[in-house]
Coordinates of N, CA and C in Angstrom, one line a residue:
M14 N 99.4 120.1 71.7 CA 97.8 120.1 72.3 C 97.8 121.6 73.9
M15 N 98.1 122.3 73.8 CA 98.3 123.2 74.6 C 98.4 124.7 74.6
A16 N 99.2 124.3 73.4 CA 99.3 125.5 71.9 C 98.1 126.5 71.7
K17 N 96.9 125.3 71.4 CA 95.5 126.0 71.2 C 94.9 126.5 72.4
F18 N 95.4 126.4 73.4 CA 94.7 127.7 74.0 C 95.7 128.4 73.8
G19 N 96.5 129.0 73.7 CA 97.3 130.6 73.2 C 98.6 130.3 75.0
Y20 N 99.2 128.7 75.3 CA 100.3 128.7 75.4 C 102.7 128.8 73.7
K21 N 102.9 129.5 75.2 CA 103.3 129.7 74.2 C 105.2 129.0 74.8
A22 N 106.1 128.9 74.2 CA 107.1 127.1 75.4 C 107.5 128.8 75.9
G23 N 108.5 128.8 76.2 CA 108.6 129.7 77.6 C 107.7 130.7 77.8
Q24 N 106.7 130.9 78.0 CA 106.4 132.1 78.8 C 105.2 130.6 80.3
G25 N 104.7 131.7 81.2 CA 104.1 131.4 82.7 C 102.3 130.5 81.9
L26 N 102.3 130.7 82.8 CA 100.8 129.8 82.7 C 100.3 131.1 83.6
G27 N 98.8 131.3 83.1 CA 97.9 131.9 83.8 C 97.8 133.5 82.8
R28 N 96.2 134.5 83.2 CA 96.0 135.1 82.5 C 97.6 136.4 82.5
Q29 N 98.3 137.0 83.5 CA 99.0 137.7 83.3 C 100.3 136.8 83.0
E30 N 100.7 135.4 82.8 CA 101.6 135.1 82.5 C 102.7 134.7 83.1
Q31 N 101.8 134.5 84.5 CA 102.7 134.9 86.5 C 103.5 132.9 86.6
G32 N 102.8 132.5 85.9 CA 102.8 131.2 86.7 C 103.6 129.7 86.4
M33 N 103.3 128.7 86.6 CA 104.9 128.5 86.2 C 105.2 128.1 84.8
S34 N 106.2 127.8 83.4 CA 106.7 127.6 83.0 C 106.6 126.6 82.3
T35 N 107.4 125.7 82.8 CA 107.2 124.0 82.8 C 106.8 123.8 83.6
A36 N 106.7 123.0 83.0 CA 106.4 121.5 84.2 C 106.6 120.6 84.8
L37 N 106.6 120.5 86.2 CA 106.6 120.3 87.3 C 107.0 118.2 87.2
Q38 N 108.8 117.6 88.0 CA 109.2 117.3 86.8 C 109.2 117.1 88.7
V39 N 109.5 114.7 89.3 CA 108.4 114.5 90.7 C 109.6 113.8 90.7
E40 N 109.7 113.5 91.6 CA 111.6 112.6 91.0 C 111.1 111.2 92.9
K41 N 110.5 110.2 92.1 CA 110.3 108.6 93.1 C 110.6 108.7 94.6
T42 N 110.3 108.6 94.9 CA 110.8 108.5 97.3 C 110.6 107.2 97.4
G43 N 109.2 106.9 97.2 CA 108.7 105.2 98.4 C 108.3 105.1 97.2
L44 N 107.7 104.1 97.1 CA 106.3 103.1 96.6 C 105.0 104.2 96.7
R45 N 104.2 105.0 97.8 CA 103.0 106.0 96.9 C 103.9 107.6 97.3
L46 N 105.0 107.9 97.5 CA 105.9 109.4 98.0 C 106.7 109.7 96.7
G47 N 106.9 111.0 96.4 CA 107.2 111.8 95.9 C 108.4 112.9 95.8
K48 N 108.9 113.3 95.8 CA 109.8 115.1 95.8 C 109.3 115.6 94.6
I49 N 109.4 116.9 94.9 CA 108.5 117.3 93.5 C 110.7 118.1 93.0
I50 N 110.8 118.0 91.6 CA 112.1 118.0 91.6 C 112.0 120.2 90.7
H51 N 112.4 120.9 91.2 CA 112.1 122.1 90.7 C 113.0 122.5 89.5
E52 N 112.3 123.4 88.8 CA 113.6 124.2 88.3 C 114.9 125.1 88.2
S53 N 115.8 125.0 87.6 CA 117.2 125.8 88.2 C 116.6 126.7 88.2
S54 N 118.0 127.5 89.4 CA 116.8 129.6 90.3 C 117.3 130.3 88.9
S55 N 118.0 130.1 87.6 CA 118.2 131.0 86.9 C 116.7 131.2 86.3
S56 N 116.1 130.8 86.0 CA 115.2 130.6 86.0 C 114.0 130.7 86.4
S57 N 112.6 130.8 85.3 CA 111.0 132.6 86.3 C 111.0 131.6 87.6
S58 N 111.4 130.7 88.6 CA 110.2 129.9 89.2 C 111.7 130.2 90.6
A59 N 112.1 131.5 90.1 CA 113.5 131.6 91.5 C 112.6 132.8 92.2
G60 N 111.5 133.7 91.8 CA 110.7 134.5 92.3 C 109.8 134.2 93.6
A61 N 109.7 132.2 92.6 CA 108.0 131.9 93.5 C 107.9 132.0 94.8
P62 N 107.5 132.0 95.8 CA 107.0 131.9 97.4 C 108.8 130.6 97.8
S63 N 109.1 131.2 99.2 CA 110.2 130.1 98.9 C 109.5 128.7 99.6
H64 N 107.8 129.1 100.3 CA 106.6 127.9 100.4 C 106.9 126.8 99.4
L65 N 106.5 127.5 98.3 CA 106.1 126.8 96.8 C 107.1 126.2 97.0
Q66 N 108.5 126.5 96.2 CA 110.3 125.9 96.1 C 110.4 124.9 96.5
S67 N 110.6 124.5 98.0 CA 111.2 123.0 99.0 C 109.8 122.1 99.3
S68 N 109.0 121.9 98.5 CA 107.4 121.4 99.0 C 107.9 119.6 98.4
F69 N 107.2 119.1 99.6 CA 106.8 117.2 99.5 C 106.0 117.2 98.3
L70 N 105.9 116.0 98.3 CA 104.1 115.6 98.6 C 103.2 114.6 99.4
V71 N 102.7 114.7 99.6 CA 102.6 114.4 101.2 C 102.1 112.8 100.9
P72 N 102.6 111.9 101.8 CA 101.8 111.2 101.3 C 100.6 111.3 102.2
P73 N 99.3 109.6 101.5 CA 97.7 109.6 102.2 C 98.2 109.2 103.0
P74 N 97.4 109.7 104.4 CA 97.2 108.5 105.8 C 97.6 107.8 105.6
P75 N 97.6 106.5 105.8 CA 97.4 104.9 105.8 C 96.7 104.8 105.4
I76 N 96.2 103.6 104.9 CA 95.4 102.6 105.6 C 94.5 102.1 106.2
P77 N 94.4 101.7 107.6 CA 93.8 100.7 108.1 C 93.9 99.3 107.5
K78 N 94.9 98.0 108.0 CA 93.9 97.5 107.4 C 93.1 96.9 107.4
Q79 N 92.3 96.2 106.2 CA 90.7 95.4 106.8 C 90.6 93.8 106.3
P80 N 90.5 93.3 107.1 CA 90.7 91.7 107.5 C 90.6 91.3 106.1
T81 N 90.3 90.1 106.1 CA 89.6 89.5 104.9 C 89.1 88.7 105.2
L82 N 87.6 89.0 103.4 CA 87.3 88.0 104.4 C 87.4 86.1 104.9
A83 N 88.8 85.7 103.9 CA 89.6 83.4 104.9 C 89.5 84.5 106.7
E84 N 90.1 85.4 106.7 CA 90.7 85.9 108.1 C 88.5 86.8 109.1
L85 N 87.7 86.6 108.4 CA 86.6 87.1 109.0 C 85.5 86.1 109.4
L86 N 86.4 84.7 108.4 CA 85.5 83.6 108.6 C 86.2 82.8 109.3
K87 N 87.2 82.6 110.4 CA 87.8 82.1 111.5 C 86.9 81.8 112.4
N88 N 87.0 81.5 113.0 CA 85.8 81.5 114.5 C 84.5 81.2 114.5
Q89 N 84.0 80.8 113.6 CA 82.6 81.0 113.3 C 81.4 80.9 114.7
T90 N 80.8 81.6 114.2 CA 79.4 81.3 115.9 C 78.1 82.2 114.9
K91 N 77.4 81.5 115.9 CA 76.6 82.4 115.5 C 75.6 83.0 115.6
V92 N 76.4 83.7 117.0 CA 76.3 85.1 117.3 C 77.6 86.4 116.6
V93 N 76.2 87.1 116.0 CA 77.3 88.5 115.5 C 77.8 89.7 115.5
L94 N 78.9 90.1 115.7 CA 79.4 91.2 116.0 C 79.4 92.5 114.6
L95 N 77.9 93.3 114.9 CA 78.2 95.2 114.0 C 78.9 95.8 114.9
R96 N 79.9 95.8 114.8 CA 80.4 97.9 114.8 C 80.7 98.9 114.2
N97 N 80.5 100.3 114.0 CA 80.8 101.3 113.2 C 79.2 101.5 112.8
M98 N 78.0 100.9 113.6 CA 77.4 101.1 113.0 C 75.6 101.8 113.2
V99 N 77.0 102.9 114.6 CA 76.2 103.8 114.8 C 77.3 104.4 115.9
G100 N 77.5 105.6 115.9 CA 78.2 106.4 116.6 C 77.5 106.4 118.3
P101 N 78.0 106.9 119.8 CA 77.5 107.2 120.5 C 76.7 109.1 120.4
G102 N 75.3 108.7 120.8 CA 74.8 109.4 121.0 C 73.5 109.0 119.1
E103 N 74.0 107.8 118.6 CA 73.1 107.2 117.6 C 72.2 106.7 117.5
V104 N 72.1 106.1 118.7 CA 70.7 104.7 119.4 C 69.9 105.7 119.3
D105 N 69.0 104.8 118.9 CA 67.2 105.3 118.8 C 66.1 104.2 119.5
N106 N 65.3 104.0 119.5 CA 64.2 102.9 119.5 C 64.8 102.0 118.7
D107 N 64.2 102.8 117.5 CA 64.7 102.5 116.5 C 65.4 101.4 115.8
L108 N 66.8 101.6 116.1 CA 67.5 100.3 116.1 C 67.7 99.8 115.8
E109 N 67.0 99.1 117.3 CA 67.5 97.1 117.6 C 66.1 96.4 116.4
P110 N 64.7 97.0 116.6 CA 64.4 96.6 115.7 C 64.7 96.4 113.9
E111 N 65.8 97.5 113.4 CA 66.1 98.4 111.6 C 66.7 97.3 111.9
V112 N 67.8 97.1 113.0 CA 69.1 95.9 113.0 C 68.0 94.1 112.2
R113 N 67.6 94.2 113.9 CA 66.5 92.5 113.6 C 65.5 92.5 112.1
E114 N 65.1 93.0 111.9 CA 64.7 93.1 109.8 C 65.1 92.5 109.1
E115 N 66.2 94.3 108.8 CA 67.4 93.3 108.3 C 68.0 92.6 108.0
A116 N 68.7 91.7 110.2 CA 68.9 90.4 109.7 C 68.4 88.9 109.1
K117 N 66.7 89.7 109.9 CA 65.8 88.4 108.8 C 66.1 88.0 107.3
K118 N 66.5 88.6 106.5 CA 66.6 88.5 105.3 C 67.7 87.3 105.0
Y119 N 68.5 86.8 106.2 CA 70.0 86.0 106.4 C 69.7 84.7 107.1
G120 N 68.4 85.1 108.0 CA 67.3 84.0 108.5 C 67.0 84.2 109.7
E121 N 66.8 82.8 110.4 CA 65.9 82.9 112.0 C 66.8 83.2 112.3
V122 N 66.5 85.1 113.0 CA 66.8 85.9 115.0 C 66.9 85.1 115.7
V123 N 67.7 84.2 116.7 CA 67.0 84.5 118.3 C 67.2 86.2 118.9
S124 N 68.6 86.4 118.5 CA 68.2 87.8 119.4 C 69.1 89.1 118.7
C125 N 69.2 90.1 119.5 CA 69.5 91.6 118.8 C 69.6 92.2 119.9
M126 N 70.5 92.4 119.9 CA 70.7 93.6 121.3 C 71.9 95.2 120.3
V127 N 71.4 96.2 121.1 CA 72.3 96.8 121.0 C 73.4 97.2 122.5
Y128 N 74.8 97.3 122.2 CA 75.4 97.8 124.2 C 76.2 98.8 124.1
E129 N 75.8 100.4 124.8 CA 76.4 101.3 124.2 C 77.8 100.8 125.9
M130 N 78.4 101.6 124.3 CA 80.1 101.4 126.1 C 80.8 102.4 125.8
P131 N 81.1 103.1 126.8 CA 81.6 104.3 127.0 C 83.1 104.7 127.7
G132 N 83.9 105.5 127.4 CA 84.8 105.1 126.6 C 85.6 104.8 126.1
K133 N 85.2 103.9 124.8 CA 85.6 103.8 124.0 C 85.5 104.2 123.0
P134 N 86.9 104.6 121.3 CA 86.2 104.7 120.8 C 85.5 104.8 119.4
E135 N 84.6 105.9 119.0 CA 83.8 106.2 118.5 C 83.3 104.8 118.1
D136 N 84.0 104.6 117.4 CA 83.7 103.5 115.6 C 83.6 102.4 116.8
E137 N 83.8 102.2 117.6 CA 83.8 101.0 119.5 C 83.2 100.9 120.2
A138 N 82.5 102.4 120.7 CA 81.3 102.3 120.8 C 79.6 102.2 121.3
I139 N 79.4 101.2 119.7 CA 78.7 101.4 119.6 C 78.6 99.4 119.5
R140 N 77.9 98.4 119.9 CA 77.5 96.8 119.1 C 77.1 96.4 119.1
I141 N 76.8 95.7 118.1 CA 75.4 95.7 118.2 C 75.2 94.2 117.7
F142 N 75.0 92.4 118.6 CA 75.2 91.9 118.5 C 73.4 91.3 118.0
I143 N 74.1 90.1 117.3 CA 72.6 89.2 115.9 C 72.7 87.9 116.2
E144 N 72.2 86.9 117.9 CA 72.0 85.5 117.4 C 70.6 85.1 116.7
F145 N 72.1 84.5 115.9 CA 71.3 83.7 114.9 C 70.9 81.9 115.2
A146 N 69.9 81.3 114.6 CA 69.2 80.2 114.7 C 70.8 78.8 114.4
K147 N 71.7 79.4 113.2 CA 72.5 78.9 112.4 C 73.2 79.2 112.1
I148 N 75.0 78.5 111.3 CA 76.1 79.0 112.4 C 75.6 80.1 110.6
E149 N 75.4 78.5 109.9 CA 75.4 79.2 107.9 C 74.4 80.3 107.7
Q150 N 74.2 82.0 108.5 CA 72.7 82.4 108.5 C 73.6 83.7 109.4
A151 N 74.6 82.6 109.8 CA 75.4 83.9 110.6 C 76.2 83.9 109.9
V152 N 77.0 83.6 109.0 CA 78.2 83.1 108.3 C 77.9 85.1 107.1
K153 N 76.7 84.1 106.2 CA 75.7 85.4 105.3 C 76.0 86.5 105.5
A154 N 75.4 86.1 106.7 CA 75.7 87.8 107.5 C 76.5 88.7 108.2
V155 N 77.1 88.4 108.3 CA 79.1 88.7 108.4 C 79.2 88.9 107.0
V156 N 79.4 88.5 105.5 CA 79.7 88.5 104.6 C 78.7 89.3 103.6
D157 N 77.6 89.6 104.1 CA 77.2 90.2 103.5 C 77.4 92.4 104.6
F158 N 77.2 91.9 105.7 CA 77.3 93.3 106.3 C 78.6 93.5 106.6
N159 N 79.5 93.0 106.5 CA 80.8 93.5 106.4 C 81.6 94.4 105.6
G160 N 81.5 95.7 105.9 CA 82.0 97.2 104.4 C 81.2 97.1 104.0
R161 N 79.0 96.9 105.0 CA 78.6 97.8 104.0 C 78.3 99.6 104.4
F162 N 77.3 100.3 103.9 CA 77.6 101.6 104.1 C 76.0 101.8 106.0
F163 N 76.9 102.3 106.6 CA 74.9 102.2 107.2 C 75.4 104.1 107.8
G164 N 74.1 105.1 107.3 CA 73.8 105.5 107.2 C 75.7 106.5 107.8
G165 N 76.0 106.6 106.6 CA 77.4 106.9 105.9 C 79.3 106.2 106.9
R166 N 78.4 105.4 107.6 CA 79.9 104.7 107.8 C 79.8 103.1 108.0
G167 N 81.0 102.7 108.0 CA 81.6 101.3 106.8 C 81.4 100.3 108.5
V168 N 79.8 99.8 108.5 CA 80.2 98.7 109.1 C 81.4 97.0 109.4
K169 N 81.5 97.0 110.3 CA 82.5 96.0 110.8 C 81.6 95.0 111.2
A170 N 82.1 93.6 110.8 CA 80.6 93.0 111.1 C 82.3 91.5 112.0
G171 N 81.8 90.8 112.4 CA 83.1 89.6 112.3 C 81.8 88.6 113.3
F172 N 82.7 88.3 113.3 CA 81.3 86.6 115.0 C 81.7 86.7 115.9
Y173 N 80.6 86.9 117.3 CA 81.5 87.1 118.8 C 81.6 85.9 119.2
N174 N 81.9 85.4 120.6 CA 81.7 84.3 120.7 C 80.7 84.3 121.4
P175 N 80.0 83.2 122.1 CA 78.0 82.8 122.3 C 78.6 82.7 123.6
D176 N 79.5 82.4 124.0 CA 79.2 81.5 125.5 C 79.4 83.5 125.9
R177 N 80.5 84.2 125.7 CA 79.9 84.7 126.1 C 78.9 86.0 126.1
F178 N 78.4 85.9 125.1 CA 77.0 86.4 124.9 C 76.4 86.0 126.1
K179 N 75.7 84.8 126.1 CA 74.6 84.6 126.9 C 75.3 84.9 128.0
K180 N 76.8 84.9 128.7 CA 77.0 85.7 130.6 C 76.7 86.8 130.5
F181 N 76.4 88.1 129.0 CA 76.4 89.7 128.3 C 77.2 90.0 128.8
Q182 N 78.5 88.8 128.9 CA 80.2 89.8 129.0 C 80.6 90.2 126.6
L183 N 79.6 91.2 127.1 CA 79.9 92.3 125.8 C 81.0 93.3 125.3
A184 N 81.6 92.9 126.9 CA 82.3 94.8 126.7 C 83.9 94.2 125.6
D185 N 84.6 93.3 125.4 CA 85.3 92.0 125.1 C 85.5 92.4 123.4

């Protein structure tokens, strides 16, 4: 296939044939890791820059473990907690009515509250609490809100202890 584009065996890629002359080979070192195995020092890559001669594949950043749906639905209550919907400084007067209106799709909303926690990481700093009339409505909301994107952020939804909510213990 490469012959269609003018490649001939032994030539390097690129306009002046300065590039690679053979395909890279990768030695697998882990589940998502590998080490690039270079050509022998007698071939044309011997003149390649040293930072290219001993490079390794960089592993992707670890993906934080997301709770499964079964884990999310443990300890169901009428109070839903939404996190990472907005960041610090992004709260405005329209946020609470917008969330309340969206939550009405799942049932009767008893109360809706936005709480800011200073000194917390950006994804944990703003908490939005929604209290529903029935647990079933809260379950629907958690299932639908969790993982949804709002303003470029992945919303984290879960249940919150109704006794703590009633006592305004919203920081735990």
